[in-house]
């Protein structure tokens, strides 16, 4: 006697593991792009110091203060280049016969987690590494040299007068593994729940340590020490919509659009130190 066993489909989706965005910890939104596609900011020069001519004009100049200098006021432009979108439809019958697994709201949330956020993060990290003010030659990181390289990065930012408070150290899981093997590295891992949700795993020598998946970072990424003041990462428009039974579709039409970009400020590029590793 043959018995054909029943098959049961549950309204459960085997979701892909995802990570939330961490770019808000590394960048700033100091400039308002509302009403404009391009923002220009000024870079103003300074004047050199002179020896005051107490007994007369300084160096043959009419002024005892020295030659009168003119200040330069040049501009740098930031134009939003990334205007991205997506759309998909969910047939009403498909939604019904999959137990709601294809519901529009959950599909939109999944699209945001698995597609939109990784794309934006990858782009921002790429801009930061490309625009870093200090990029030493690629170096294989080991448990013996990792701390020295991080200290070198910290010293470089110190010499460039980058604020000590607010610095962020971005590492891959592999770099973090190497760090844990170095007995000299003592990391403060007492991190609040909110910061831990954002990916903060500790604090090292005053810098917040963030672990980022290698898939969201440029190939050959070792580590990056940066201050958020260096990178502007605006999101001018983020618009997601679901339409029920729009013309031509019996079901849900999902649409999304995001306008974003990232810029490393020219006078603050020294606030980013990027150490690459050799790639094969």
PDB file of C-alpha atoms in Angstrom:
ATOM      1  CA  UNK A   1       0.000   0.000   0.000  1.00  0.00           C
ATOM      2  CA  UNK A   2       1.439   3.362  -1.046  1.00  0.00           C
ATOM      3  CA  UNK A   3       0.874   6.356   1.153  1.00  0.00           C
ATOM      4  CA  UNK A   4       1.536   9.800  -0.292  1.00  0.00           C
ATOM      5  CA  UNK A   5       2.542  12.020   2.570  1.00  0.00           C
ATOM      6  CA  UNK A   6       1.273  15.575   2.766  1.00  0.00           C
ATOM      7  CA  UNK A   7       3.531  18.529   2.084  1.00  0.00           C
ATOM      8  CA  UNK A   8       3.053  21.675   4.092  1.00  0.00           C
ATOM      9  CA  UNK A   9       4.340  25.124   3.174  1.00  0.00           C
ATOM     10  CA  UNK A  10       4.680  27.574   6.034  1.00  0.00           C
ATOM     11  CA  UNK A  11       4.436  31.373   5.681  1.00  0.00           C
ATOM     12  CA  UNK A  12       8.087  31.654   6.659  1.00  0.00           C
ATOM     13  CA  UNK A  13      10.901  33.098   4.556  1.00  0.00           C
ATOM     14  CA  UNK A  14      14.484  31.881   4.921  1.00  0.00           C
ATOM     15  CA  UNK A  15      15.982  35.364   5.070  1.00  0.00           C
ATOM     16  CA  UNK A  16      19.558  36.209   4.114  1.00  0.00           C
ATOM     17  CA  UNK A  17      21.736  37.522   6.932  1.00  0.00           C
ATOM     18  CA  UNK A  18      22.153  41.297   6.686  1.00  0.00           C
ATOM     19  CA  UNK A  19      23.925  44.113   8.523  1.00  0.00           C
ATOM     20  CA  UNK A  20      22.553  47.555   9.239  1.00  0.00           C
ATOM     21  CA  UNK A  21      24.371  50.615   7.929  1.00  0.00           C
ATOM     22  CA  UNK A  22      27.227  52.043   9.975  1.00  0.00           C
ATOM     23  CA  UNK A  23      28.019  55.038   7.773  1.00  0.00           C
ATOM     24  CA  UNK A  24      26.340  57.477  10.154  1.00  0.00           C
ATOM     25  CA  UNK A  25      29.191  56.830  12.617  1.00  0.00           C
ATOM     26  CA  UNK A  26      31.841  57.641   9.994  1.00  0.00           C
ATOM     27  CA  UNK A  27      30.354  60.569   8.103  1.00  0.00           C
ATOM     28  CA  UNK A  28      28.440  63.798   8.595  1.00  0.00           C
ATOM     29  CA  UNK A  29      25.506  65.662   7.084  1.00  0.00           C
ATOM     30  CA  UNK A  30      26.804  69.170   7.704  1.00  0.00           C
ATOM     31  CA  UNK A  31      25.543  70.578   4.403  1.00  0.00           C
ATOM     32  CA  UNK A  32      21.939  70.902   3.313  1.00  0.00           C
ATOM     33  CA  UNK A  33      21.254  69.842  -0.277  1.00  0.00           C
ATOM     34  CA  UNK A  34      17.547  70.662  -0.090  1.00  0.00           C
ATOM     35  CA  UNK A  35      16.538  72.644  -3.161  1.00  0.00           C
ATOM     36  CA  UNK A  36      19.862  72.161  -4.952  1.00  0.00           C
ATOM     37  CA  UNK A  37      21.750  69.406  -6.710  1.00  0.00           C
ATOM     38  CA  UNK A  38      25.133  71.010  -6.111  1.00  0.00           C
ATOM     39  CA  UNK A  39      26.590  72.671  -3.038  1.00  0.00           C
ATOM     40  CA  UNK A  40      29.729  74.813  -3.140  1.00  0.00           C
ATOM     41  CA  UNK A  41      31.764  75.639  -0.072  1.00  0.00           C
ATOM     42  CA  UNK A  42      34.629  78.088   0.358  1.00  0.00           C
ATOM     43  CA  UNK A  43      38.246  77.370   1.196  1.00  0.00           C
ATOM     44  CA  UNK A  44      39.908  80.519   2.554  1.00  0.00           C
ATOM     45  CA  UNK A  45      43.676  80.924   2.869  1.00  0.00           C
ATOM     46  CA  UNK A  46      45.565  82.597   5.721  1.00  0.00           C
ATOM     47  CA  UNK A  47      48.440  85.067   6.027  1.00  0.00           C
ATOM     48  CA  UNK A  48      52.018  84.320   7.062  1.00  0.00           C
ATOM     49  CA  UNK A  49      53.478  85.689  10.273  1.00  0.00           C
ATOM     50  CA  UNK A  50      56.075  88.518  10.068  1.00  0.00           C
ATOM     51  CA  UNK A  51      58.557  90.111  12.417  1.00  0.00           C
ATOM     52  CA  UNK A  52      57.060  93.404  13.557  1.00  0.00           C
ATOM     53  CA  UNK A  53      59.204  96.440  12.571  1.00  0.00           C
ATOM     54  CA  UNK A  54      59.262  98.208  15.900  1.00  0.00           C
ATOM     55  CA  UNK A  55      61.811 100.796  14.738  1.00  0.00           C
ATOM     56  CA  UNK A  56      60.354 101.427  11.339  1.00  0.00           C
ATOM     57  CA  UNK A  57      58.786  99.832   8.313  1.00  0.00           C
ATOM     58  CA  UNK A  58      59.239  96.084   8.048  1.00  0.00           C
ATOM     59  CA  UNK A  59      61.672  95.034   5.303  1.00  0.00           C
ATOM     60  CA  UNK A  60      61.191  98.157   3.201  1.00  0.00           C
ATOM     61  CA  UNK A  61      57.382  97.912   3.340  1.00  0.00           C
ATOM     62  CA  UNK A  62      55.330 100.907   4.338  1.00  0.00           C
ATOM     63  CA  UNK A  63      53.729  98.955   7.159  1.00  0.00           C
ATOM     64  CA  UNK A  64      55.540  97.936  10.318  1.00  0.00           C
ATOM     65  CA  UNK A  65      53.377  94.789  10.259  1.00  0.00           C
ATOM     66  CA  UNK A  66      54.964  93.617   7.003  1.00  0.00           C
ATOM     67  CA  UNK A  67      53.728  93.219   3.438  1.00  0.00           C
ATOM     68  CA  UNK A  68      49.962  93.223   3.186  1.00  0.00           C
ATOM     69  CA  UNK A  69      48.814  89.849   1.872  1.00  0.00           C
ATOM     70  CA  UNK A  70      45.630  89.007   0.017  1.00  0.00           C
ATOM     71  CA  UNK A  71      43.508  86.054   1.107  1.00  0.00           C
ATOM     72  CA  UNK A  72      42.338  83.500  -1.433  1.00  0.00           C
ATOM     73  CA  UNK A  73      38.736  82.316  -1.364  1.00  0.00           C
ATOM     74  CA  UNK A  74      38.332  79.345  -3.689  1.00  0.00           C
ATOM     75  CA  UNK A  75      35.461  76.877  -3.789  1.00  0.00           C
ATOM     76  CA  UNK A  76      34.997  73.137  -4.007  1.00  0.00           C
ATOM     77  CA  UNK A  77      31.800  71.690  -5.456  1.00  0.00           C
ATOM     78  CA  UNK A  78      29.740  68.742  -4.293  1.00  0.00           C
ATOM     79  CA  UNK A  79      27.252  67.504  -6.868  1.00  0.00           C
ATOM     80  CA  UNK A  80      25.004  64.559  -6.103  1.00  0.00           C
ATOM     81  CA  UNK A  81      25.663  61.842  -8.669  1.00  0.00           C
ATOM     82  CA  UNK A  82      23.854  58.761  -7.363  1.00  0.00           C
ATOM     83  CA  UNK A  83      20.161  58.706  -8.338  1.00  0.00           C
ATOM     84  CA  UNK A  84      19.121  55.070  -7.908  1.00  0.00           C
ATOM     85  CA  UNK A  85      15.821  53.226  -8.039  1.00  0.00           C
ATOM     86  CA  UNK A  86      14.114  49.838  -8.074  1.00  0.00           C
ATOM     87  CA  UNK A  87      10.663  48.447  -8.760  1.00  0.00           C
ATOM     88  CA  UNK A  88       8.928  45.080  -8.645  1.00  0.00           C
ATOM     89  CA  UNK A  89       5.390  43.743  -8.711  1.00  0.00           C
ATOM     90  CA  UNK A  90       3.725  41.099  -6.561  1.00  0.00           C
ATOM     91  CA  UNK A  91       0.697  39.427  -8.084  1.00  0.00           C
ATOM     92  CA  UNK A  92      -2.257  39.223  -5.712  1.00  0.00           C
ATOM     93  CA  UNK A  93      -2.663  35.504  -6.304  1.00  0.00           C
ATOM     94  CA  UNK A  94       1.040  34.876  -5.705  1.00  0.00           C
ATOM     95  CA  UNK A  95       0.797  36.708  -2.408  1.00  0.00           C
ATOM     96  CA  UNK A  96      -2.272  34.710  -1.418  1.00  0.00           C
ATOM     97  CA  UNK A  97      -0.875  31.310  -2.385  1.00  0.00           C
ATOM     98  CA  UNK A  98       2.452  31.822  -0.593  1.00  0.00           C
ATOM     99  CA  UNK A  99       0.802  32.485   2.742  1.00  0.00           C
ATOM    100  CA  UNK A 100       1.698  36.158   2.645  1.00  0.00           C
ATOM    101  CA  UNK A 101       5.423  35.512   2.193  1.00  0.00           C
ATOM    102  CA  UNK A 102       5.321  37.850  -0.808  1.00  0.00           C
ATOM    103  CA  UNK A 103       3.575  40.676   1.035  1.00  0.00           C
ATOM    104  CA  UNK A 104       4.520  44.116  -0.289  1.00  0.00           C
ATOM    105  CA  UNK A 105       5.587  45.670   3.020  1.00  0.00           C
ATOM    106  CA  UNK A 106       7.912  42.822   4.008  1.00  0.00           C
ATOM    107  CA  UNK A 107       9.324  42.607   0.477  1.00  0.00           C
ATOM    108  CA  UNK A 108      10.114  46.333   0.587  1.00  0.00           C
ATOM    109  CA  UNK A 109      11.832  46.017   3.965  1.00  0.00           C
ATOM    110  CA  UNK A 110      13.858  43.085   2.617  1.00  0.00           C
ATOM    111  CA  UNK A 111      14.867  45.098  -0.459  1.00  0.00           C
ATOM    112  CA  UNK A 112      16.090  47.908   1.768  1.00  0.00           C
ATOM    113  CA  UNK A 113      18.117  45.637   4.048  1.00  0.00           C
ATOM    114  CA  UNK A 114      19.648  43.393   1.413  1.00  0.00           C
ATOM    115  CA  UNK A 115      20.085  45.723  -1.565  1.00  0.00           C
ATOM    116  CA  UNK A 116      19.807  49.433  -0.777  1.00  0.00           C
ATOM    117  CA  UNK A 117      21.839  49.652   2.431  1.00  0.00           C
ATOM    118  CA  UNK A 118      24.730  47.471   1.166  1.00  0.00           C
ATOM    119  CA  UNK A 119      24.971  49.516  -2.046  1.00  0.00           C
ATOM    120  CA  UNK A 120      25.102  52.850  -0.231  1.00  0.00           C
ATOM    121  CA  UNK A 121      27.596  51.604   2.351  1.00  0.00           C
ATOM    122  CA  UNK A 122      29.898  50.095  -0.281  1.00  0.00           C
ATOM    123  CA  UNK A 123      29.879  53.328  -2.255  1.00  0.00           C
ATOM    124  CA  UNK A 124      30.607  55.522   0.779  1.00  0.00           C
ATOM    125  CA  UNK A 125      33.485  53.324   1.973  1.00  0.00           C
ATOM    126  CA  UNK A 126      34.916  53.380  -1.548  1.00  0.00           C
ATOM    127  CA  UNK A 127      34.824  57.184  -1.646  1.00  0.00           C
ATOM    128  CA  UNK A 128      36.514  57.405   1.749  1.00  0.00           C
ATOM    129  CA  UNK A 129      39.356  55.039   0.898  1.00  0.00           C
ATOM    130  CA  UNK A 130      39.924  56.708  -2.484  1.00  0.00           C
ATOM    131  CA  UNK A 131      39.976  60.181  -0.928  1.00  0.00           C
ATOM    132  CA  UNK A 132      42.023  59.331   2.158  1.00  0.00           C
ATOM    133  CA  UNK A 133      44.738  61.884   2.828  1.00  0.00           C
ATOM    134  CA  UNK A 134      47.213  59.197   3.872  1.00  0.00           C
ATOM    135  CA  UNK A 135      47.474  55.905   1.985  1.00  0.00           C
ATOM    136  CA  UNK A 136      50.705  54.027   2.725  1.00  0.00           C
ATOM    137  CA  UNK A 137      51.798  51.123   0.560  1.00  0.00           C
ATOM    138  CA  UNK A 138      49.849  47.900   0.931  1.00  0.00           C
ATOM    139  CA  UNK A 139      51.117  45.843   3.832  1.00  0.00           C
ATOM    140  CA  UNK A 140      50.317  42.338   5.061  1.00  0.00           C
ATOM    141  CA  UNK A 141      48.882  42.761   8.543  1.00  0.00           C
ATOM    142  CA  UNK A 142      49.969  40.270  11.189  1.00  0.00           C
ATOM    143  CA  UNK A 143      49.522  39.904  14.915  1.00  0.00           C
ATOM    144  CA  UNK A 144      53.084  41.196  15.287  1.00  0.00           C
ATOM    145  CA  UNK A 145      52.632  44.461  13.359  1.00  0.00           C
ATOM    146  CA  UNK A 146      48.920  45.296  13.596  1.00  0.00           C
ATOM    147  CA  UNK A 147      49.168  47.450  16.724  1.00  0.00           C
ATOM    148  CA  UNK A 148      52.173  49.347  15.430  1.00  0.00           C
ATOM    149  CA  UNK A 149      50.316  50.151  12.209  1.00  0.00           C
ATOM    150  CA  UNK A 150      47.262  51.390  14.116  1.00  0.00           C
ATOM    151  CA  UNK A 151      49.487  53.549  16.323  1.00  0.00           C
ATOM    152  CA  UNK A 152      51.154  54.939  13.193  1.00  0.00           C
ATOM    153  CA  UNK A 153      47.743  55.875  11.847  1.00  0.00           C
ATOM    154  CA  UNK A 154      46.851  57.571  15.126  1.00  0.00           C
ATOM    155  CA  UNK A 155      50.140  59.492  15.131  1.00  0.00           C
ATOM    156  CA  UNK A 156      49.544  60.612  11.545  1.00  0.00           C
ATOM    157  CA  UNK A 157      46.164  62.060  12.484  1.00  0.00           C
ATOM    158  CA  UNK A 158      47.717  63.689  15.552  1.00  0.00           C
ATOM    159  CA  UNK A 159      50.375  65.369  13.419  1.00  0.00           C
ATOM    160  CA  UNK A 160      47.649  66.628  11.069  1.00  0.00           C
ATOM    161  CA  UNK A 161      45.853  68.196  14.092  1.00  0.00           C
ATOM    162  CA  UNK A 162      42.781  66.006  13.578  1.00  0.00           C
ATOM    163  CA  UNK A 163      40.505  66.100  16.666  1.00  0.00           C
ATOM    164  CA  UNK A 164      41.161  63.133  18.938  1.00  0.00           C
ATOM    165  CA  UNK A 165      37.575  62.858  20.098  1.00  0.00           C
ATOM    166  CA  UNK A 166      35.267  61.113  17.648  1.00  0.00           C
ATOM    167  CA  UNK A 167      37.799  59.060  15.701  1.00  0.00           C
ATOM    168  CA  UNK A 168      36.589  55.760  14.282  1.00  0.00           C
ATOM    169  CA  UNK A 169      38.671  52.670  13.472  1.00  0.00           C
ATOM    170  CA  UNK A 170      37.074  50.525  10.767  1.00  0.00           C
ATOM    171  CA  UNK A 171      38.266  46.922  10.523  1.00  0.00           C
ATOM    172  CA  UNK A 172      37.243  43.805   8.652  1.00  0.00           C
ATOM    173  CA  UNK A 173      36.444  40.614  10.580  1.00  0.00           C
ATOM    174  CA  UNK A 174      39.865  39.255   9.526  1.00  0.00           C
ATOM    175  CA  UNK A 175      41.697  42.352  10.772  1.00  0.00           C
ATOM    176  CA  UNK A 176      39.764  42.144  14.019  1.00  0.00           C
ATOM    177  CA  UNK A 177      40.826  38.502  14.379  1.00  0.00           C
ATOM    178  CA  UNK A 178      44.473  39.544  13.969  1.00  0.00           C
ATOM    179  CA  UNK A 179      44.015  42.300  16.545  1.00  0.00           C
ATOM    180  CA  UNK A 180      42.671  39.821  19.078  1.00  0.00           C
ATOM    181  CA  UNK A 181      45.852  37.752  18.691  1.00  0.00           C
ATOM    182  CA  UNK A 182      48.054  40.684  19.727  1.00  0.00           C
ATOM    183  CA  UNK A 183      48.554  40.669  23.490  1.00  0.00           C
ATOM    184  CA  UNK A 184      49.455  44.381  23.505  1.00  0.00           C
ATOM    185  CA  UNK A 185      46.033  45.437  22.285  1.00  0.00           C
ATOM    186  CA  UNK A 186      43.756  46.086  25.228  1.00  0.00           C
ATOM    187  CA  UNK A 187      40.354  47.117  24.006  1.00  0.00           C
ATOM    188  CA  UNK A 188      37.584  48.539  26.111  1.00  0.00           C
ATOM    189  CA  UNK A 189      34.612  46.401  25.142  1.00  0.00           C
ATOM    190  CA  UNK A 190      32.089  48.024  27.476  1.00  0.00           C
ATOM    191  CA  UNK A 191      29.768  49.308  24.763  1.00  0.00           C
ATOM    192  CA  UNK A 192      26.190  50.475  25.198  1.00  0.00           C
ATOM    193  CA  UNK A 193      23.366  48.500  23.627  1.00  0.00           C
ATOM    194  CA  UNK A 194      22.559  51.236  21.088  1.00  0.00           C
ATOM    195  CA  UNK A 195      26.174  51.499  19.918  1.00  0.00           C
ATOM    196  CA  UNK A 196      26.513  47.731  19.721  1.00  0.00           C
ATOM    197  CA  UNK A 197      23.506  47.584  17.410  1.00  0.00           C
ATOM    198  CA  UNK A 198      25.323  50.020  15.129  1.00  0.00           C
ATOM    199  CA  UNK A 199      28.315  47.707  14.955  1.00  0.00           C
ATOM    200  CA  UNK A 200      30.564  49.228  17.614  1.00  0.00           C
ATOM    201  CA  UNK A 201      32.626  46.469  19.211  1.00  0.00           C
ATOM    202  CA  UNK A 202      34.894  48.463  21.491  1.00  0.00           C
ATOM    203  CA  UNK A 203      37.216  51.395  22.020  1.00  0.00           C
ATOM    204  CA  UNK A 204      40.956  51.382  21.370  1.00  0.00           C
ATOM    205  CA  UNK A 205      43.152  54.305  22.423  1.00  0.00           C
ATOM    206  CA  UNK A 206      40.185  56.661  22.247  1.00  0.00           C
ATOM    207  CA  UNK A 207      38.937  55.494  18.854  1.00  0.00           C
ATOM    208  CA  UNK A 208      35.610  53.751  18.407  1.00  0.00           C
ATOM    209  CA  UNK A 209      36.186  50.349  16.784  1.00  0.00           C
ATOM    210  CA  UNK A 210      33.674  49.227  14.157  1.00  0.00           C
ATOM    211  CA  UNK A 211      33.688  45.868  12.403  1.00  0.00           C
ATOM    212  CA  UNK A 212      32.375  45.985   8.825  1.00  0.00           C
ATOM    213  CA  UNK A 213      31.816  42.957   6.559  1.00  0.00           C
ATOM    214  CA  UNK A 214      34.536  42.650   3.916  1.00  0.00           C
ATOM    215  CA  UNK A 215      31.851  42.421   1.224  1.00  0.00           C
ATOM    216  CA  UNK A 216      30.986  46.092   1.800  1.00  0.00           C
ATOM    217  CA  UNK A 217      34.585  47.297   1.669  1.00  0.00           C
ATOM    218  CA  UNK A 218      37.035  47.722  -1.234  1.00  0.00           C
ATOM    219  CA  UNK A 219      39.158  44.720  -2.112  1.00  0.00           C
ATOM    220  CA  UNK A 220      42.369  44.709  -0.124  1.00  0.00           C
ATOM    221  CA  UNK A 221      40.936  46.663   2.799  1.00  0.00           C
ATOM    222  CA  UNK A 222      43.072  46.391   5.921  1.00  0.00           C
ATOM    223  CA  UNK A 223      41.842  49.114   8.247  1.00  0.00           C
ATOM    224  CA  UNK A 224      40.881  52.772   8.161  1.00  0.00           C
ATOM    225  CA  UNK A 225      41.168  55.376  10.908  1.00  0.00           C
ATOM    226  CA  UNK A 226      38.924  58.329  10.197  1.00  0.00           C
ATOM    227  CA  UNK A 227      37.176  61.278  11.763  1.00  0.00           C
ATOM    228  CA  UNK A 228      33.550  61.922  10.691  1.00  0.00           C
ATOM    229  CA  UNK A 229      34.357  65.566   9.919  1.00  0.00           C
ATOM    230  CA  UNK A 230      36.190  64.503   6.746  1.00  0.00           C
ATOM    231  CA  UNK A 231      33.343  62.887   4.813  1.00  0.00           C
ATOM    232  CA  UNK A 232      29.994  64.374   3.880  1.00  0.00           C
ATOM    233  CA  UNK A 233      27.467  61.666   3.018  1.00  0.00           C
ATOM    234  CA  UNK A 234      24.095  63.250   2.212  1.00  0.00           C
ATOM    235  CA  UNK A 235      20.920  61.370   1.358  1.00  0.00           C
ATOM    236  CA  UNK A 236      18.804  63.985  -0.345  1.00  0.00           C
ATOM    237  CA  UNK A 237      15.844  61.788  -1.240  1.00  0.00           C
ATOM    238  CA  UNK A 238      14.726  58.416   0.064  1.00  0.00           C
ATOM    239  CA  UNK A 239      11.254  57.548  -1.174  1.00  0.00           C
ATOM    240  CA  UNK A 240       9.648  54.098  -1.012  1.00  0.00           C
ATOM    241  CA  UNK A 241       6.064  53.388  -2.072  1.00  0.00           C
ATOM    242  CA  UNK A 242       3.650  50.485  -2.427  1.00  0.00           C
ATOM    243  CA  UNK A 243       0.671  50.792  -4.807  1.00  0.00           C
ATOM    244  CA  UNK A 244      -2.274  48.454  -4.455  1.00  0.00           C
ATOM    245  CA  UNK A 245      -3.857  47.403  -7.772  1.00  0.00           C
ATOM    246  CA  UNK A 246      -2.307  50.114  -9.952  1.00  0.00           C
ATOM    247  CA  UNK A 247      -3.357  50.211 -13.625  1.00  0.00           C
ATOM    248  CA  UNK A 248      -2.211  47.051 -15.402  1.00  0.00           C
ATOM    249  CA  UNK A 249      -1.382  45.064 -12.258  1.00  0.00           C
ATOM    250  CA  UNK A 250      -3.634  43.005 -10.011  1.00  0.00           C
ATOM    251  CA  UNK A 251      -1.601  43.113  -6.851  1.00  0.00           C
ATOM    252  CA  UNK A 252       1.077  45.342  -5.376  1.00  0.00           C
ATOM    253  CA  UNK A 253       3.565  47.513  -7.221  1.00  0.00           C
ATOM    254  CA  UNK A 254       6.604  48.486  -5.147  1.00  0.00           C
ATOM    255  CA  UNK A 255       8.819  51.421  -6.124  1.00  0.00           C
ATOM    256  CA  UNK A 256      11.808  52.987  -4.471  1.00  0.00           C
ATOM    257  CA  UNK A 257      14.227  55.800  -5.173  1.00  0.00           C
ATOM    258  CA  UNK A 258      17.247  57.063  -3.280  1.00  0.00           C
ATOM    259  CA  UNK A 259      19.471  60.027  -4.150  1.00  0.00           C
ATOM    260  CA  UNK A 260      22.763  60.036  -2.285  1.00  0.00           C
ATOM    261  CA  UNK A 261      26.487  60.632  -2.556  1.00  0.00           C
ATOM    262  CA  UNK A 262      29.650  61.008  -0.492  1.00  0.00           C
ATOM    263  CA  UNK A 263      32.435  63.580  -0.598  1.00  0.00           C
ATOM    264  CA  UNK A 264      35.775  63.836   1.177  1.00  0.00           C
ATOM    265  CA  UNK A 265      36.450  67.501   1.952  1.00  0.00           C
ATOM    266  CA  UNK A 266      39.763  68.606   0.462  1.00  0.00           C
ATOM    267  CA  UNK A 267      40.989  70.402   3.579  1.00  0.00           C
ATOM    268  CA  UNK A 268      39.994  67.488   5.810  1.00  0.00           C
ATOM    269  CA  UNK A 269      41.304  64.560   3.764  1.00  0.00           C
ATOM    270  CA  UNK A 270      44.159  64.173   6.272  1.00  0.00           C
ATOM    271  CA  UNK A 271      41.540  63.029   8.763  1.00  0.00           C
ATOM    272  CA  UNK A 272      41.362  59.684   6.912  1.00  0.00           C
ATOM    273  CA  UNK A 273      44.184  57.132   7.106  1.00  0.00           C
ATOM    274  CA  UNK A 274      43.685  54.044   4.947  1.00  0.00           C
ATOM    275  CA  UNK A 275      45.913  50.990   5.186  1.00  0.00           C
ATOM    276  CA  UNK A 276      45.446  48.466   2.378  1.00  0.00           C
ATOM    277  CA  UNK A 277      46.683  44.892   2.303  1.00  0.00           C
ATOM    278  CA  UNK A 278      48.148  43.049  -0.712  1.00  0.00           C
ATOM    279  CA  UNK A 279      45.628  41.321  -2.947  1.00  0.00           C
ATOM    280  CA  UNK A 280      46.110  38.290  -5.144  1.00  0.00           C
TER     281      UNK A 280
END
